[in-house]
Short mmCIF file of C-alpha atoms in Angstrom, two decimals:
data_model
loop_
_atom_site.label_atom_id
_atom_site.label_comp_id
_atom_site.label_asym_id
_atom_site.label_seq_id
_atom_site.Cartn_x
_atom_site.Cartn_y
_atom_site.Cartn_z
CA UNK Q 1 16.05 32.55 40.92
CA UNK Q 2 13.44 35.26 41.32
CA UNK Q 3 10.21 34.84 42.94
CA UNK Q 4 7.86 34.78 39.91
CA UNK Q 5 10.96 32.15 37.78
CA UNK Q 6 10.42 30.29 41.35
CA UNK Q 7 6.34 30.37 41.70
CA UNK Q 8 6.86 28.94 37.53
CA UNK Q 9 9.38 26.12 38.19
CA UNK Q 10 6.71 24.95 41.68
CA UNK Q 11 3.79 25.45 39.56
CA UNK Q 12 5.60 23.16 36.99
CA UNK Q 13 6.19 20.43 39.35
CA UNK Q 14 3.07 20.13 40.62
CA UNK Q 15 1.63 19.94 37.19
CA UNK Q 16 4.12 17.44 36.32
CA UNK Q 17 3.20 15.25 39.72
CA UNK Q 18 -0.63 15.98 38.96
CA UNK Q 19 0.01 14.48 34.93
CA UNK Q 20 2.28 11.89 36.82
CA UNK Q 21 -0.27 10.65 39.06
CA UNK Q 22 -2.94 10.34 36.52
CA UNK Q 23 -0.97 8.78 33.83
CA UNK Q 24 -0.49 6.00 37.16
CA UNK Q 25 -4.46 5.96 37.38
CA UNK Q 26 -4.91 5.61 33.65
CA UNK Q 27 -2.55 2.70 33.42
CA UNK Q 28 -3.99 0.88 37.01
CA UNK Q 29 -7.16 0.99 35.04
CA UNK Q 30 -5.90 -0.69 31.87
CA UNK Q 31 -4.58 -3.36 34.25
CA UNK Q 32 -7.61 -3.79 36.14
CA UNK Q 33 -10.26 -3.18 33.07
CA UNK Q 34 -9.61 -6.97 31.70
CA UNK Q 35 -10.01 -8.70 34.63
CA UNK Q 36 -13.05 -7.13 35.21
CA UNK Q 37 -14.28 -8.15 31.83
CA UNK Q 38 -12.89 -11.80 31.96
CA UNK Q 39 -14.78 -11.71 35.18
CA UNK Q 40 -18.04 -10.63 33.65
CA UNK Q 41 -17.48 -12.69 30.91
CA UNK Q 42 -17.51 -15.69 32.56
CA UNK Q 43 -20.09 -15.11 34.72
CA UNK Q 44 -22.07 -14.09 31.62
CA UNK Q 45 -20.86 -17.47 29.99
CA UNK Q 46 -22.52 -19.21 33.40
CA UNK Q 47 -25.55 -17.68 33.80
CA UNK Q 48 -26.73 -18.33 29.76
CA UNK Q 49 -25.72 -22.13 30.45
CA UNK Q 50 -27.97 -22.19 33.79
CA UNK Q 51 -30.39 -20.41 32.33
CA UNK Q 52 -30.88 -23.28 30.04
CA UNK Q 53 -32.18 -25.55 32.96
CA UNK Q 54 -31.97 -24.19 35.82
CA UNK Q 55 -35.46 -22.82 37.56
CA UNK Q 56 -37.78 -23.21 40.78
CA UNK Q 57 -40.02 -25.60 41.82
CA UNK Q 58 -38.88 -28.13 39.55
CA UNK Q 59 -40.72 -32.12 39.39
CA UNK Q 60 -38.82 -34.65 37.48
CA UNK Q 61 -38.80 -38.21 37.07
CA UNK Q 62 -35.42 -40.36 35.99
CA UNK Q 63 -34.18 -43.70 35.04
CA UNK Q 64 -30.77 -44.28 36.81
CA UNK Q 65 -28.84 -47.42 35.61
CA UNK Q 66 -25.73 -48.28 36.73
CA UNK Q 67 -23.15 -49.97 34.38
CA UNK Q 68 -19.94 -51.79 35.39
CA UNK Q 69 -17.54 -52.93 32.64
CA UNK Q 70 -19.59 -52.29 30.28
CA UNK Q 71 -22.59 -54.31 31.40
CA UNK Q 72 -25.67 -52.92 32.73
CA UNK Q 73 -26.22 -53.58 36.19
CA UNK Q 74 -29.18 -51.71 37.70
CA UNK Q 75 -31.40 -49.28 36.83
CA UNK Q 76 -33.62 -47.07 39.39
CA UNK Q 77 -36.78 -45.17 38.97
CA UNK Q 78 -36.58 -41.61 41.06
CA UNK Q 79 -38.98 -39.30 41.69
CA UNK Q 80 -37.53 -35.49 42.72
CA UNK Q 81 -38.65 -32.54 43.82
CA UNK Q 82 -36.80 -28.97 44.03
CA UNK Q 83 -37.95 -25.72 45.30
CA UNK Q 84 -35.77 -22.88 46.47
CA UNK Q 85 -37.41 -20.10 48.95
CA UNK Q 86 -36.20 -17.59 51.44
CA UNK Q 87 -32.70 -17.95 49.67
CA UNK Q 88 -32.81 -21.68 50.89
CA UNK Q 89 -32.28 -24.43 48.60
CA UNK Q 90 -34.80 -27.96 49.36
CA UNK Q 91 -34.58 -31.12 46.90
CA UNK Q 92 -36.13 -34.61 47.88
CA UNK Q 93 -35.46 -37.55 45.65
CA UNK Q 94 -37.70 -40.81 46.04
CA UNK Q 95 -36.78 -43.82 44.80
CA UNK Q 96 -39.64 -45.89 43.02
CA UNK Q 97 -37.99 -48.70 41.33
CA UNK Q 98 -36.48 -51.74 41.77
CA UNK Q 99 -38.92 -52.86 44.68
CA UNK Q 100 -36.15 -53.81 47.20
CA UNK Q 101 -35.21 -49.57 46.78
CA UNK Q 102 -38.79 -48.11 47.32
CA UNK Q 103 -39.27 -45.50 49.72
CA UNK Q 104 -35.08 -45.08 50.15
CA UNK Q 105 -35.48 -41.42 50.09
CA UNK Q 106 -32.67 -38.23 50.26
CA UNK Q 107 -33.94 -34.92 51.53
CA UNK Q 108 -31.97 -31.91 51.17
CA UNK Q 109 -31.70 -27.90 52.85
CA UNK Q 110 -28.89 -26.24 52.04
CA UNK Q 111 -25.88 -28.19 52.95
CA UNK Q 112 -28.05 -30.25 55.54
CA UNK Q 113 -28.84 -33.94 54.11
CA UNK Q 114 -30.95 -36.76 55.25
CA UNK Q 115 -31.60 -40.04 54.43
CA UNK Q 116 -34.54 -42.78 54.55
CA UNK Q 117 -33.79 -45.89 54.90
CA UNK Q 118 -36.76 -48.19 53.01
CA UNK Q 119 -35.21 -51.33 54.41
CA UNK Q 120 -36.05 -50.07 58.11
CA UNK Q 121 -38.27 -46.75 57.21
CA UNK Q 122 -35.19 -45.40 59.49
CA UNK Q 123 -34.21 -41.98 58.76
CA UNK Q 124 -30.57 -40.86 59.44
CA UNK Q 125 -28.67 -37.33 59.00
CA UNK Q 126 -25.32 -37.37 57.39
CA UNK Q 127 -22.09 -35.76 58.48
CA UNK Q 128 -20.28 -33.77 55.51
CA UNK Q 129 -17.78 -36.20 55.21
CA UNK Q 130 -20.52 -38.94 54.52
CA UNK Q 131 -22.70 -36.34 51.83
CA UNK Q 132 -19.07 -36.68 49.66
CA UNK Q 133 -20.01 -40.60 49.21
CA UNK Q 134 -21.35 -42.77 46.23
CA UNK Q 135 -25.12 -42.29 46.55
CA UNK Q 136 -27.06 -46.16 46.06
CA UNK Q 137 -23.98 -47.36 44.57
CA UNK Q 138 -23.68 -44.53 41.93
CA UNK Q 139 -20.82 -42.72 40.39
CA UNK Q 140 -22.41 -39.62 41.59
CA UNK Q 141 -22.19 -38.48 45.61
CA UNK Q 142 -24.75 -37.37 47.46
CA UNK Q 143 -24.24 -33.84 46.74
CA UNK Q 144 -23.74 -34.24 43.38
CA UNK Q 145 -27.34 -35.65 43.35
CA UNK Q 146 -28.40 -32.17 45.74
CA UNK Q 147 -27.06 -29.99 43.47
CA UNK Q 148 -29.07 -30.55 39.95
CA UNK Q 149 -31.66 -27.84 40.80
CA UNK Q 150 -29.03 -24.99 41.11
CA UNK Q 151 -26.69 -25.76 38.65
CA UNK Q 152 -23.76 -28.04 38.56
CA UNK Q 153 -21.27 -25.42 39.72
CA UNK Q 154 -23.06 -23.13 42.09
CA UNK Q 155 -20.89 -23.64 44.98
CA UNK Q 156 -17.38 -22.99 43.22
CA UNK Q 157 -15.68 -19.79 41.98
CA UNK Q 158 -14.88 -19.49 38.56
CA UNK Q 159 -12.25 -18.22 35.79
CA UNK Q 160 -12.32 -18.62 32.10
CA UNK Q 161 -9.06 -20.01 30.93
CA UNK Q 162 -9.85 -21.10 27.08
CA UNK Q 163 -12.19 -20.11 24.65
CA UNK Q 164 -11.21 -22.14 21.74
CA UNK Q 165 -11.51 -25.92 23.77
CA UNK Q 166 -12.50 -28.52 21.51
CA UNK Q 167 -14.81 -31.58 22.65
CA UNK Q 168 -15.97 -34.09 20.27
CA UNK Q 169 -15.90 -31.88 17.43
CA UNK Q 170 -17.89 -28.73 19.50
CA UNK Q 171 -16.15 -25.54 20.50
CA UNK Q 172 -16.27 -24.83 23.80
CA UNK Q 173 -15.23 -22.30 26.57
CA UNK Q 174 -13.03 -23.87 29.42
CA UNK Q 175 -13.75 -22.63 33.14
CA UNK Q 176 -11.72 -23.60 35.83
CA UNK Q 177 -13.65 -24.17 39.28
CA UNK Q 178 -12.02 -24.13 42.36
CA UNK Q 179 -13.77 -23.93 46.29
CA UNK Q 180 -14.91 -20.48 47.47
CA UNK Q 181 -12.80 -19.04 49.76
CA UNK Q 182 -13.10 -20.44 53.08
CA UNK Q 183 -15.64 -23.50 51.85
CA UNK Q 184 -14.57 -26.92 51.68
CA UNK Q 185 -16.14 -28.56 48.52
CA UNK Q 186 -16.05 -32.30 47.01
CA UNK Q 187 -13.79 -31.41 44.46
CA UNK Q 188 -10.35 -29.95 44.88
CA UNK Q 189 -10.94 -28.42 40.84
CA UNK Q 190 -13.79 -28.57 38.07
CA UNK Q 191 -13.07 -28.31 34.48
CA UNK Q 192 -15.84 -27.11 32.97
CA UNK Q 193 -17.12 -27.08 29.15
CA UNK Q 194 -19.50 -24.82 27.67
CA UNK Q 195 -20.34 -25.15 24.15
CA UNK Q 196 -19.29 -21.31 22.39
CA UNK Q 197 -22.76 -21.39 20.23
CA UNK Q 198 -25.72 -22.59 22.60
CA UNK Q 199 -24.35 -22.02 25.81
CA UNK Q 200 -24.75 -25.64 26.86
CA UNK Q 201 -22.82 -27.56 28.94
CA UNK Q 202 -21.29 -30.46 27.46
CA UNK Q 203 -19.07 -31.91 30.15
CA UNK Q 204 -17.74 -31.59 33.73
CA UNK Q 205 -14.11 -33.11 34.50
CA UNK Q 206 -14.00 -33.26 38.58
CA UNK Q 207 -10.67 -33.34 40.04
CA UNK Q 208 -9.21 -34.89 43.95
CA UNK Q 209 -6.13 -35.14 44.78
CA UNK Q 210 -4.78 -33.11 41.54
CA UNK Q 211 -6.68 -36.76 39.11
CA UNK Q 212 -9.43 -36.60 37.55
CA UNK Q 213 -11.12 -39.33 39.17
CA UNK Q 214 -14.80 -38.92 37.18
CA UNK Q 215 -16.61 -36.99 33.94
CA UNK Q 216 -19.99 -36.20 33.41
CA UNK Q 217 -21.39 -35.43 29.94
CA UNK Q 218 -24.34 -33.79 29.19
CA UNK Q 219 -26.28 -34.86 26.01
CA UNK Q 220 -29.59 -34.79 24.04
CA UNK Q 221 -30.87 -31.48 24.89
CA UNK Q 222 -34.60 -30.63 24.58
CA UNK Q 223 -36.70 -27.78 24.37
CA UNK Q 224 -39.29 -27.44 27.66
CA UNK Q 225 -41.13 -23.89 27.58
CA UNK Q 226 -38.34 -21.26 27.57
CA UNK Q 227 -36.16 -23.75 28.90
CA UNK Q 228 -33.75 -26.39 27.21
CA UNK Q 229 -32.82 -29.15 29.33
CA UNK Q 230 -29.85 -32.03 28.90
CA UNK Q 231 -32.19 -35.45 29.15
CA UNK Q 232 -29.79 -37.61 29.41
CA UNK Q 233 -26.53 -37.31 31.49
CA UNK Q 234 -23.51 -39.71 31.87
CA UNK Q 235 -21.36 -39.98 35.24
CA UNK Q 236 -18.07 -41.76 33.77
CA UNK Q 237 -15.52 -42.87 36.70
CA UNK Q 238 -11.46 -42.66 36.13
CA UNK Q 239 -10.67 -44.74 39.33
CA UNK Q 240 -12.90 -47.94 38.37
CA UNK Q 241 -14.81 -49.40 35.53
CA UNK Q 242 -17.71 -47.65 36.15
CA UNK Q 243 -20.95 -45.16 34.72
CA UNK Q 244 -24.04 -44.24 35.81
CA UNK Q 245 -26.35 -43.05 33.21
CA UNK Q 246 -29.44 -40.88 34.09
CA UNK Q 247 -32.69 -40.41 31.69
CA UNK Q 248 -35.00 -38.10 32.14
CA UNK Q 249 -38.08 -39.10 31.49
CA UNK Q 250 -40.57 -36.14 32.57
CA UNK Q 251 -39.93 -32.55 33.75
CA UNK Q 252 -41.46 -29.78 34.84
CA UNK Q 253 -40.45 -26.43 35.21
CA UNK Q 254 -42.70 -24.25 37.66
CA UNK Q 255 -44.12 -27.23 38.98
CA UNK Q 256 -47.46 -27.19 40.98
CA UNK Q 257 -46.29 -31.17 42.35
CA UNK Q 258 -43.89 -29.43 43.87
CA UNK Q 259 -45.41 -29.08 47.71
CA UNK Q 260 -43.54 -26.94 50.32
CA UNK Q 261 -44.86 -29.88 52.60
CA UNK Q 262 -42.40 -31.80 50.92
CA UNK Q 263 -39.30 -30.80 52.44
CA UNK Q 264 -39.28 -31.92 55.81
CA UNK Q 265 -38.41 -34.70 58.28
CA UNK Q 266 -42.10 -35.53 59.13
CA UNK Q 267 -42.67 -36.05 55.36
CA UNK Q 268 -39.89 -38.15 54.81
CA UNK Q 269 -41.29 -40.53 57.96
CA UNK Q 270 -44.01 -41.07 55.51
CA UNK Q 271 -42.83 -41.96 52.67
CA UNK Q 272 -43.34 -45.71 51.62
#
């Protein structure tokens, strides 16, 4: 072969390594490009449904009642209280009703969680064993009851599986939640439904164990500024004949109740 046939038939396989190697680029980033999207796209689908209710410095006042079979059984008055600053997280719940309940109180920051105790005006931290527990006798746990001011599913990663979900007649986007990597969380899984048109969430399935052992249900939403907030949600258990229902009966978003005074151990030694 002569030198300039030879310089050709190099400069050909180079070009055809060069075209190689970018036809491999262009087809790694049509594999990539939809999980990129599907990422965004959830997140997007997230963020409009926490948008909805979610804010700072946040006053609220519910009525909790407790049904078993079927028949109510007690219902509580609570007063709470969330603020986040500094990239920390602080809620403080206060129970006002039934008398025998006033001044049991739950302070949380971050992950941290305390309790007082009205009986004894004792206050007590729990371990993160105890914060997975049924909080007064609830179907929801004590971090279930911490988590309200960030959004139901702030502490789990998430993938959109279905778009096309049907629940009680409303379309709804289906996100799987599972424990970030490295966390330990409640829940082994969430199932999560988002309503396709509002962006709303309509109901959480929460899975242990590979059961789902309880749903909640999110229901008569309300306008409240530039917000819209669920006022009443439903805490249905699979394990025992059990719900606790939640009202709310005043909210604010932007609060000025809400004290930075609030969220700390010398306050909660005051509370009666």
């Amino acid at each position: 072969m002569r030198s300039g046939d030879l310089a050709l038939h190099h400069g050909g396989l180079k070009m055809k390594k060069r075209n190689i190697s970018i036809n491999l680029l262009i087809i790694s980033f049509f594999l990539i490009l939809p999980g990129i999207l599907f990422a965004n796209n959830v997140n997007n689908i997230i963020q409009k449904a926490n948008n909805m209710f979610v804010g700072n410095n946040i006053y609220s006042v519910n009525d909790m009642t407790i049904y078993r079979s079927g028949k109510l059984n007690i219902t509580m008055k609570l007063e709470n209280f969330f603020m986040k600053k500094g990239g920390k997280s602080y809620s403080l719940a206060v129970y006002k009703k039934p008398g025998r309940m006033k001044g049991t109180a739950y302070l949380m920051i971050e992950n941290d969680l305390w309790i007082r105790f009205s009986s004894t005006g004792r206050i007590r931290k729990l371990s993160s064993s105890a914060k997975k527990n049924s909080a007064a006798g609830t179907d929801f746990s004590y971090n279930d009851m911490g988590d309200t001011g960030e959004g139901p599913i702030s502490r789990y990663d998430m993938e959109l599986v279905d778009s096309k979900e049907d629940v009680n007649g409303e379309k709804c986007y289906k996100i799987i939640c599972i424990p970030k990597h490295g966390e330990e969380q409640d829940y082994e899984k969430l199932e999560v439904y988002i309503s396709t048109k509002e962006y709303y969430y309509i109901k959480i399935d929460y899975f242990r164990h590979k059961a789902n052992i309880k749903t909640l249900t999110f229901s008569e939403y309300r306008t409240i500024g530039d917000k819209i907030y669920p006022y009443k949600m439903v805490m249905e258990s699979h394990i025992k004949p059990t719900k606790t229902e939640i009202i709310t009966k005043e909210i604010e978003f932007n609060s000025s109740r809400v004290k930075e005074r609030y969220f700390n151990i010398s306050y909660l030694e005051r509370i009666k």
